[in-house]
XYZ file of C-alpha atoms in Angstrom:
424
model
C 163.724 218.190 159.641
C 167.524 217.939 159.957
C 167.302 217.392 163.710
C 171.062 217.538 164.339
C 173.971 219.654 163.112
C 175.578 216.486 161.720
C 172.550 215.824 159.503
C 172.643 219.402 158.249
C 176.317 219.108 157.316
C 175.678 215.807 155.529
C 172.854 217.425 153.581
C 174.931 220.419 152.438
C 176.769 218.461 149.754
C 173.518 218.056 147.799
C 172.881 221.798 147.618
C 169.570 223.660 147.607
C 166.127 222.287 146.855
C 162.518 222.959 147.872
C 163.278 222.564 151.565
C 166.740 224.061 152.027
C 168.244 227.462 151.171
C 171.898 228.422 151.629
C 173.038 232.020 152.089
C 176.514 233.518 152.337
C 176.316 236.912 154.034
C 178.329 240.038 153.312
C 178.764 242.913 155.712
C 179.306 246.634 155.692
C 180.737 247.520 159.060
C 178.702 245.540 161.539
C 175.556 245.464 159.369
C 174.479 242.868 156.809
C 174.354 244.423 153.339
C 174.085 241.306 151.152
C 171.675 239.741 150.426
C 169.386 242.749 150.307
C 166.647 242.808 152.963
C 163.881 242.806 150.340
C 165.381 239.820 148.507
C 165.724 237.883 151.755
C 162.104 238.691 152.642
C 160.944 237.364 149.265
C 162.866 234.108 149.811
C 161.510 233.554 153.319
C 157.928 234.307 152.307
C 158.194 232.001 149.287
C 159.267 229.126 151.534
C 156.442 229.734 154.027
C 153.893 229.979 151.213
C 154.992 226.625 149.781
C 156.332 224.155 152.308
C 158.333 223.789 155.466
C 162.063 224.381 155.082
C 165.394 225.511 156.503
C 167.605 228.500 155.715
C 171.286 228.182 156.613
C 173.109 231.498 156.870
C 176.871 231.413 156.521
C 177.034 228.838 153.709
C 178.044 229.468 150.094
C 175.285 228.120 147.834
C 177.670 227.426 144.944
C 180.517 225.605 146.715
C 178.358 224.337 149.645
C 181.264 225.423 151.846
C 180.503 226.741 155.337
C 182.026 230.206 155.263
C 180.573 230.870 158.695
C 179.415 233.977 160.527
C 181.828 235.879 162.784
C 180.861 235.152 166.386
C 180.604 238.849 167.203
C 178.070 239.300 164.376
C 175.668 236.499 165.384
C 173.374 238.837 167.336
C 173.405 241.369 164.492
C 172.413 238.713 161.958
C 169.685 237.359 164.232
C 168.187 240.857 164.611
C 168.454 241.364 160.835
C 166.345 238.230 160.270
C 163.799 239.161 162.966
C 163.373 242.661 161.514
C 162.818 241.219 158.028
C 160.184 238.759 159.271
C 158.367 241.428 161.276
C 158.699 244.523 159.100
C 158.851 243.343 155.480
C 156.527 240.319 155.401
C 152.738 240.587 155.756
C 151.370 239.006 157.868
C 154.434 238.613 160.040
C 156.363 235.404 159.576
C 157.142 233.403 162.713
C 160.350 231.397 162.372
C 162.622 229.539 164.741
C 166.097 231.087 164.673
C 169.019 229.130 166.126
C 172.721 229.901 166.449
C 174.738 226.742 165.848
C 178.436 225.946 165.969
C 180.624 223.037 164.879
C 184.273 222.204 164.246
C 185.099 221.580 160.575
C 187.600 219.156 159.050
C 190.357 221.753 159.391
C 189.630 221.804 163.160
C 188.292 225.366 162.928
C 185.202 226.358 164.876
C 182.504 227.797 162.624
C 179.198 229.518 163.402
C 175.993 229.488 161.361
C 172.441 230.656 161.865
C 169.633 228.236 161.129
C 166.132 229.517 160.324
C 163.332 226.962 160.468
C 160.446 228.258 158.343
C 157.084 226.573 158.973
C 154.531 226.046 156.244
C 152.175 228.884 157.066
C 148.404 228.898 157.367
C 148.528 232.314 155.723
C 149.657 233.621 152.347
C 152.525 236.039 152.947
C 153.261 239.109 150.873
C 156.829 240.358 150.675
C 158.310 243.483 149.019
C 158.359 241.850 145.577
C 154.790 240.557 145.769
C 153.473 237.030 146.394
C 156.005 234.237 145.822
C 156.097 230.463 146.083
C 159.065 228.099 145.982
C 159.631 225.398 143.393
C 162.869 223.449 143.655
C 165.663 225.799 144.672
C 164.109 228.933 143.197
C 161.176 231.231 143.887
C 158.462 232.212 141.428
C 155.906 234.986 141.581
C 152.355 233.669 141.904
C 150.082 234.118 138.925
C 146.737 235.743 139.686
C 144.782 232.503 139.309
C 147.237 230.582 141.499
C 147.147 233.310 144.159
C 143.332 233.273 144.201
C 143.287 229.498 144.581
C 145.844 229.375 147.393
C 144.119 232.232 149.236
C 140.884 230.254 149.152
C 142.627 227.090 150.358
C 144.396 228.848 153.216
C 141.229 230.629 154.320
C 139.633 227.202 154.821
C 142.687 225.924 156.703
C 142.512 228.956 158.966
C 139.356 227.482 160.456
C 141.803 225.498 162.587
C 142.299 227.600 165.699
C 145.822 228.765 166.414
C 145.968 226.800 169.673
C 145.381 223.556 167.693
C 148.114 224.177 165.136
C 151.296 222.121 165.093
C 154.513 223.561 166.509
C 156.962 222.254 163.931
C 160.052 223.493 165.752
C 159.252 221.206 168.711
C 159.462 217.419 169.019
C 156.663 215.370 170.536
C 159.075 214.327 173.281
C 159.073 217.854 174.710
C 155.697 216.997 176.291
C 156.410 215.694 179.781
C 154.365 212.906 181.330
C 154.505 214.673 184.694
C 152.596 217.565 183.071
C 150.131 215.785 180.749
C 149.160 212.915 183.033
C 146.760 215.232 184.897
C 144.467 215.010 181.856
C 144.537 211.203 181.763
C 141.634 209.175 183.129
C 140.771 205.473 183.014
C 138.316 206.146 180.192
C 140.540 208.207 177.905
C 142.306 205.286 176.262
C 141.918 201.523 176.231
C 145.638 200.864 176.034
C 147.329 202.380 179.073
C 150.698 202.301 177.324
C 149.501 204.004 174.153
C 150.391 207.517 175.283
C 150.803 208.838 171.759
C 147.254 207.842 170.864
C 145.976 209.482 174.041
C 147.848 212.733 173.370
C 146.504 212.792 169.814
C 142.956 212.299 171.108
C 143.127 215.246 173.470
C 144.999 217.304 170.829
C 148.214 217.843 172.730
C 149.765 216.216 169.662
C 148.638 216.493 166.053
C 149.440 214.764 162.789
C 150.833 217.307 160.351
C 150.042 217.137 156.648
C 153.477 215.672 155.946
C 152.648 212.722 158.226
C 154.852 213.845 161.109
C 153.516 214.086 164.658
C 154.133 217.420 166.370
C 152.969 219.022 169.607
C 150.138 221.508 169.224
C 150.363 225.054 170.535
C 148.160 223.990 173.468
C 150.320 220.923 174.015
C 153.455 223.043 174.309
C 151.727 225.534 176.623
C 150.197 222.930 178.941
C 152.655 220.043 178.902
C 156.172 221.318 178.187
C 158.487 222.658 180.852
C 159.734 225.660 178.850
C 157.036 226.759 176.367
C 158.859 230.005 175.588
C 161.652 228.046 173.873
C 159.170 227.033 171.155
C 156.639 229.887 171.386
C 158.619 233.035 172.147
C 157.003 235.363 174.696
C 154.679 232.684 176.077
C 155.523 233.766 179.602
C 154.476 236.440 182.100
C 156.662 239.464 182.735
C 156.004 240.560 186.328
C 157.298 243.835 187.774
C 156.598 245.520 191.136
C 157.178 249.283 191.520
C 157.584 251.325 194.711
C 155.366 254.170 193.611
C 152.618 254.718 191.075
C 154.936 255.426 188.111
C 156.263 252.986 185.532
C 159.944 253.806 185.901
C 162.865 251.386 186.049
C 164.516 253.160 188.996
C 161.399 252.476 191.111
C 161.383 248.704 190.530
C 161.883 246.637 193.666
C 161.006 243.184 192.321
C 160.760 241.649 188.870
C 160.553 238.200 187.387
C 159.917 236.431 184.091
C 157.445 233.694 185.013
C 157.860 230.628 182.818
C 156.700 227.014 182.782
C 153.450 225.312 181.828
C 150.419 227.581 182.082
C 149.141 226.153 185.362
C 152.547 226.870 186.911
C 152.587 230.377 185.430
C 149.180 231.112 186.948
C 150.251 229.901 190.402
C 153.586 231.752 190.348
C 152.024 234.998 189.082
C 149.536 234.898 191.977
C 152.399 234.285 194.404
C 154.245 237.298 192.960
C 151.258 239.564 193.631
C 150.623 238.131 197.085
C 154.284 238.555 198.057
C 154.564 242.160 196.895
C 151.179 243.665 197.787
C 150.616 245.316 201.163
C 148.333 243.944 203.864
C 146.914 246.435 206.333
C 146.033 245.585 209.912
C 143.180 247.241 211.812
C 141.421 246.531 215.120
C 137.704 246.033 214.636
C 137.743 245.308 217.682
C 140.019 242.304 217.044
C 142.823 242.485 214.533
C 141.632 242.323 210.931
C 143.913 241.998 207.905
C 142.901 243.949 204.823
C 144.844 243.089 201.622
C 145.356 245.560 198.800
C 143.828 243.075 196.354
C 141.389 240.207 196.458
C 143.438 237.141 195.553
C 140.262 235.553 194.244
C 139.958 238.407 191.724
C 143.675 238.319 190.941
C 143.501 234.570 190.257
C 140.574 234.987 187.841
C 142.317 237.882 186.088
C 145.522 235.919 185.490
C 143.621 232.811 184.354
C 141.696 234.922 181.835
C 144.919 236.526 180.608
C 146.717 233.227 179.878
C 143.591 231.507 178.526
C 142.383 234.215 176.141
C 145.537 236.001 174.999
C 146.607 235.886 171.359
C 149.633 233.583 171.270
C 150.203 234.303 167.589
C 151.263 237.891 168.273
C 155.012 238.124 167.772
C 156.950 239.931 170.505
C 153.910 240.274 172.780
C 153.873 238.807 176.263
C 151.537 239.097 179.252
C 152.766 241.973 181.397
C 151.844 242.162 185.051
C 152.753 245.494 186.657
C 152.134 246.134 190.350
C 152.115 249.728 191.604
C 151.398 251.246 194.995
C 147.855 252.142 193.942
C 146.917 249.670 191.177
C 147.626 246.402 189.411
C 147.841 246.411 185.610
C 147.608 243.250 183.496
C 148.319 243.596 179.775
C 147.088 240.683 177.673
C 148.021 240.452 173.944
C 145.079 240.359 171.566
C 141.891 242.226 170.803
C 138.428 241.181 171.953
C 137.077 238.164 170.103
C 134.071 238.087 167.786
C 131.607 240.918 168.494
C 132.472 241.391 172.157
C 132.922 244.891 173.553
C 134.340 246.209 176.812
C 130.787 246.680 178.135
C 129.742 243.136 177.237
C 132.721 241.411 178.895
C 130.819 240.567 182.132
C 127.818 239.281 180.162
C 129.106 237.278 177.181
C 131.349 234.268 176.659
C 133.753 233.967 173.748
C 137.001 231.993 173.634
C 139.840 232.711 171.244
C 141.559 229.471 172.303
C 138.862 226.792 172.513
C 141.238 223.868 173.064
C 143.284 225.730 175.644
C 140.265 226.775 177.689
C 138.950 223.205 177.559
C 142.264 221.891 178.901
C 142.383 224.511 181.667
C 138.860 223.513 182.702
C 140.176 219.938 183.159
C 143.393 220.968 184.915
C 143.277 220.569 188.728
C 144.041 223.640 190.791
C 147.747 223.581 191.684
C 146.845 225.098 195.053
C 143.694 226.239 196.817
C 145.204 229.195 198.625
C 143.532 231.871 196.498
C 139.970 231.553 197.826
C 138.793 229.796 194.648
C 135.863 227.500 195.387
C 136.263 224.934 192.600
C 138.388 221.952 191.701
C 139.788 223.085 188.354
C 141.702 226.124 187.156
C 139.032 227.413 184.810
C 135.275 227.606 185.150
C 133.640 227.640 181.710
C 130.461 229.235 183.041
C 131.861 232.672 182.194
C 131.814 234.114 185.721
C 135.451 235.226 185.803
C 134.994 238.867 184.809
C 132.066 239.307 187.190
C 134.174 237.945 190.052
C 137.036 240.283 189.172
C 134.737 243.310 189.187
C 132.695 242.512 192.305
C 135.473 241.169 194.557
C 137.796 244.079 193.737
C 135.125 246.716 194.247
C 134.323 245.296 197.713
C 137.893 246.008 198.843
C 138.890 249.182 197.041
C 135.517 250.850 196.477
C 136.493 251.242 192.794
C 135.394 249.091 189.884
C 138.296 247.633 187.847
C 138.618 249.016 184.323
C 139.179 247.260 181.003
C 140.745 249.195 178.136
C 141.617 248.145 174.584
C 144.975 249.526 173.403
C 145.281 250.049 169.632
C 143.069 246.975 169.164
C 146.149 244.874 169.977
C 146.179 244.486 173.753
C 143.607 244.345 176.529
C 144.558 246.210 179.695
C 142.887 245.377 182.996
C 143.454 247.809 185.860
C 142.528 246.669 189.371
C 142.690 249.431 191.965
C 144.366 248.871 195.334
C 142.578 249.125 198.661
C 143.492 252.512 200.149
C 145.349 252.321 203.486
C 143.165 252.802 206.582
C 143.721 256.151 208.298
C 146.479 256.198 210.914
C 147.342 252.558 210.267
C 150.721 251.233 209.251
C 150.938 248.586 206.553
C 152.170 245.137 207.368
C 153.662 243.061 204.567
């Protein structure tokens, strides 16, 4: 919708309708004080409850003139929108927010903020209640209408999040170099019909408006920069000198991006590079690593495969200390699983994603993994993590659920042998 700035500017002359909302902002100091936060929340929720649309901030809705946003206030306005979506709308509303610039007819550079609001699978409540959009205005939902739309959306929610369309991404963001690993001679009769193939394996999907979009799994597995479309779909890796989570003790850090198979490989490399390897004579030299890379590989695969990608602002965090490795994965346990049942039961939050990972060839075989594909759907991952880690450190790794929002896995490091120096 309105793919280019030129198309947006052409569209402005027609004014607002069901799919476009114009807002001129007023400020008090550096803060936005008009429109009111609650009113803006009602407008955003109404759009999401009704249809897909675009908000343009910095445009007068009466004159259709681009007033613009001062460049120094762009970050303030962006944070204002994010806070409204996260704090005033239930459940949280996930929008694509872009800063755009152009030169007007008077040869003056102007700045706007564009908010792409997807049609949600949920019914959002805002400070004023439940709203829907009709034409250029919002209306509060009557009780009967609210009951009907809640029932409809609850049925739609049977579509897993990883199969949903990413409406802020174009199908062309899926790179052949990344999706061709899923292609076999039997997957499609027409070798040139790539779109049909990608639809079959659900890397693309046909939205209800008839437009083809990448799915969440498509973006994660076959785009080069998933975090541009799904914020926080990357791994934050940090290595500390001691056993305390303190910025002054960091000696290496990296945001690991790319398709999920690349993220898994690079996260393993980060651990391997920064962990210590001890050398003993027994009677010949024997190298003893702090962590089993086989266990580390399984732990990272589980984190990217089973995390909740719908959680706003939540990323996988990988923190390496002198005495332990911590992996934080967004999302609670699925279905009726408990911490105690993790080694025994199988349950996938992201069915499509796990299926794709089980078809994705290992990018490297340097992590002692005796299989051909990244994921093994037999459910042995947790058992491998526990047993392989305990062999080295003598301590069983621990799983802990934090506020029912994140799963923390702690793998304990192998203690250094007595009177032996570590060799990196």
